[in-house]
């Protein structure tokens, strides 16, 4: 996703990966209000697309029965064939008539007057009406689909536009993360995330607004979970832009900051970390699913162990599982060897999550002492979107882990630490490629504080660690594929794919503006590496968060799994910008 491995496009039977209807969560409105978004089974917004939630969806792996053409056309849709035997064609005609009577289908056929409908009986007894239209010299284009209950004749689902092409855009309950989307899990997490940092003496503290903005992505996710893509996509950009501005502001050199006032004593907060870790792991083991990203890591690890090419020639259904950097697949090798199934994706996601917690604690302790470390660890385990990624068993926490490790190395000034910083910069950039934008920042951090005679040596040590690691981790890939093949399967694929999950892909015609944003991101990454800024790790975290957020603003494919990339950096910048944390009884009236 985004750098996603797969498109989320539907299988022929459109299986609902989570058959039990679960009340989707709603979310906390940032900046202006807090509200809950609850909706009935959704009908997608816009004339170009619509979804009716299925009351019954075929089980995964089911197969279709022979198609029954009910049109005068002799050309079936691409990928289907006329049956050798026709049985009860009047049934197909009845279901076709039902589909043709739907207002959305009537509008679709008016837009495509040469379209043709075909009926297919599914293995579960339901019927599927597919509409195709001629597409020049290319195969027929599929433009709509209606699923009808084979017993009652009731319409279960109708798909056009975005929802036809993208299964993940249909709002199926629990499609990502299962019950983590439920209101009774999501909203308590939002409350737990906010509670320790609430300062009742300063209700209009800017930190309160910052935390609400971090939670406001929930509003967009609520619309996404109800298949309202034209509402969910625009809503991701206000919080991204706000956070970018805040990170840039926190980079400034300032006077001695005021102390961070925690509402909850550190020992109790530490207990909360332990309890929430147990909750997250238990939920992952008992009630989570593996997104395509997790499958990609396991498949790549299998290919490394088997001596196969890491890029190109992937099996059918996983053609684009090779869209990540080589480190992503190498990180899954131990888990694949131990578990050899989708359990490997679960184990990897849990370990990545625990490593992020540990690194945040160590960073906080280095910056302001153990209380800040506990506060940062607590922020990770209570933030809903880190749990959302964990419950989908993605690799996105690994990106955060490697970037945090680079920042932890930056808190030390030895030659070994500078080389180590370069090592983790390479590992992060060759997991998913967005962190490569952080290389100028990580390479130049701390150079101004060194004598001029030592700056070249410090930079050389970083580059040695970076380049040496990049070559080493690329050997398994380069032993079977050329640089051209690797580039085509990764960066080129991501740059050229279409996606409705960003403004650039949803509306189209914004290529010039997107190019401007991407150029600005490159300039920003180098500018922040060169201009004077706050010299400590807090300033570095703010700068890194700003670059990652800016990079995400220019992505064609953006998804909620990417929030953990910058979230720990933003929290370190926000909480670390305060002085040493104090408890309520330590602060005078």
PDB file of C-alpha atoms in Angstrom, residues 406-407 410 417-419 421-423 425-426 435-448 450 454-464 466 525-526 528-530 533 540 544:
ATOM      1  CA  UNK A 406      18.853   6.075  13.969  1.00  0.00           C
ATOM      2  CA  UNK A 407      17.696   8.848  16.302  1.00  0.00           C
ATOM      3  CA  UNK A 410      22.211  10.365  17.211  1.00  0.00           C
ATOM      4  CA  UNK A 417      27.436   6.051  16.955  1.00  0.00           C
ATOM      5  CA  UNK A 418      27.853   8.079  13.747  1.00  0.00           C
ATOM      6  CA  UNK A 419      28.485   4.905  11.765  1.00  0.00           C
ATOM      7  CA  UNK A 421      23.342   6.148  12.527  1.00  0.00           C
ATOM      8  CA  UNK A 422      24.281   5.596   8.883  1.00  0.00           C
ATOM      9  CA  UNK A 423      23.539   1.874   9.213  1.00  0.00           C
ATOM     10  CA  UNK A 425      19.388   5.207   7.935  1.00  0.00           C
ATOM     11  CA  UNK A 426      20.146   2.700   5.178  1.00  0.00           C
ATOM     12  CA  UNK A 435      12.798   7.362   4.814  1.00  0.00           C
ATOM     13  CA  UNK A 436      15.545   7.934   2.233  1.00  0.00           C
ATOM     14  CA  UNK A 437      14.408  11.560   2.401  1.00  0.00           C
ATOM     15  CA  UNK A 438      15.836  11.650   5.943  1.00  0.00           C
ATOM     16  CA  UNK A 439      19.405  10.860   4.865  1.00  0.00           C
ATOM     17  CA  UNK A 440      20.545  14.519   4.526  1.00  0.00           C
ATOM     18  CA  UNK A 441      19.183  15.317   7.999  1.00  0.00           C
ATOM     19  CA  UNK A 442      20.702  12.278   9.670  1.00  0.00           C
ATOM     20  CA  UNK A 443      24.030  12.759   7.894  1.00  0.00           C
ATOM     21  CA  UNK A 444      24.497  16.402   8.924  1.00  0.00           C
ATOM     22  CA  UNK A 445      23.090  16.244  12.453  1.00  0.00           C
ATOM     23  CA  UNK A 446      25.609  17.512  14.987  1.00  0.00           C
ATOM     24  CA  UNK A 447      28.203  18.678  12.439  1.00  0.00           C
ATOM     25  CA  UNK A 448      27.900  22.337  13.444  1.00  0.00           C
ATOM     26  CA  UNK A 450      32.128  19.889  15.826  1.00  0.00           C
ATOM     27  CA  UNK A 454      36.408  16.867  12.426  1.00  0.00           C
ATOM     28  CA  UNK A 455      33.318  17.487  10.288  1.00  0.00           C
ATOM     29  CA  UNK A 456      34.607  15.650   7.218  1.00  0.00           C
ATOM     30  CA  UNK A 457      35.519  12.627   9.309  1.00  0.00           C
ATOM     31  CA  UNK A 458      32.096  12.559  10.983  1.00  0.00           C
ATOM     32  CA  UNK A 459      30.326  12.758   7.621  1.00  0.00           C
ATOM     33  CA  UNK A 460      32.572  10.051   6.174  1.00  0.00           C
ATOM     34  CA  UNK A 461      31.744   7.715   9.065  1.00  0.00           C
ATOM     35  CA  UNK A 462      28.009   8.174   8.464  1.00  0.00           C
ATOM     36  CA  UNK A 463      28.378   7.570   4.725  1.00  0.00           C
ATOM     37  CA  UNK A 464      30.523   4.503   5.325  1.00  0.00           C
ATOM     38  CA  UNK A 466      25.085   3.955   5.101  1.00  0.00           C
ATOM     39  CA  UNK A 525      14.781  17.832   3.013  1.00  0.00           C
ATOM     40  CA  UNK A 526      18.043  19.516   1.976  1.00  0.00           C
ATOM     41  CA  UNK A 528      16.437  21.441   6.884  1.00  0.00           C
ATOM     42  CA  UNK A 529      19.775  19.635   6.734  1.00  0.00           C
ATOM     43  CA  UNK A 530      21.646  22.875   6.038  1.00  0.00           C
ATOM     44  CA  UNK A 533      17.964  24.598  13.826  1.00  0.00           C
ATOM     45  CA  UNK A 540      16.178  16.347  14.818  1.00  0.00           C
ATOM     46  CA  UNK A 544      12.510  14.201  10.482  1.00  0.00           C
TER      47      UNK A 544
END
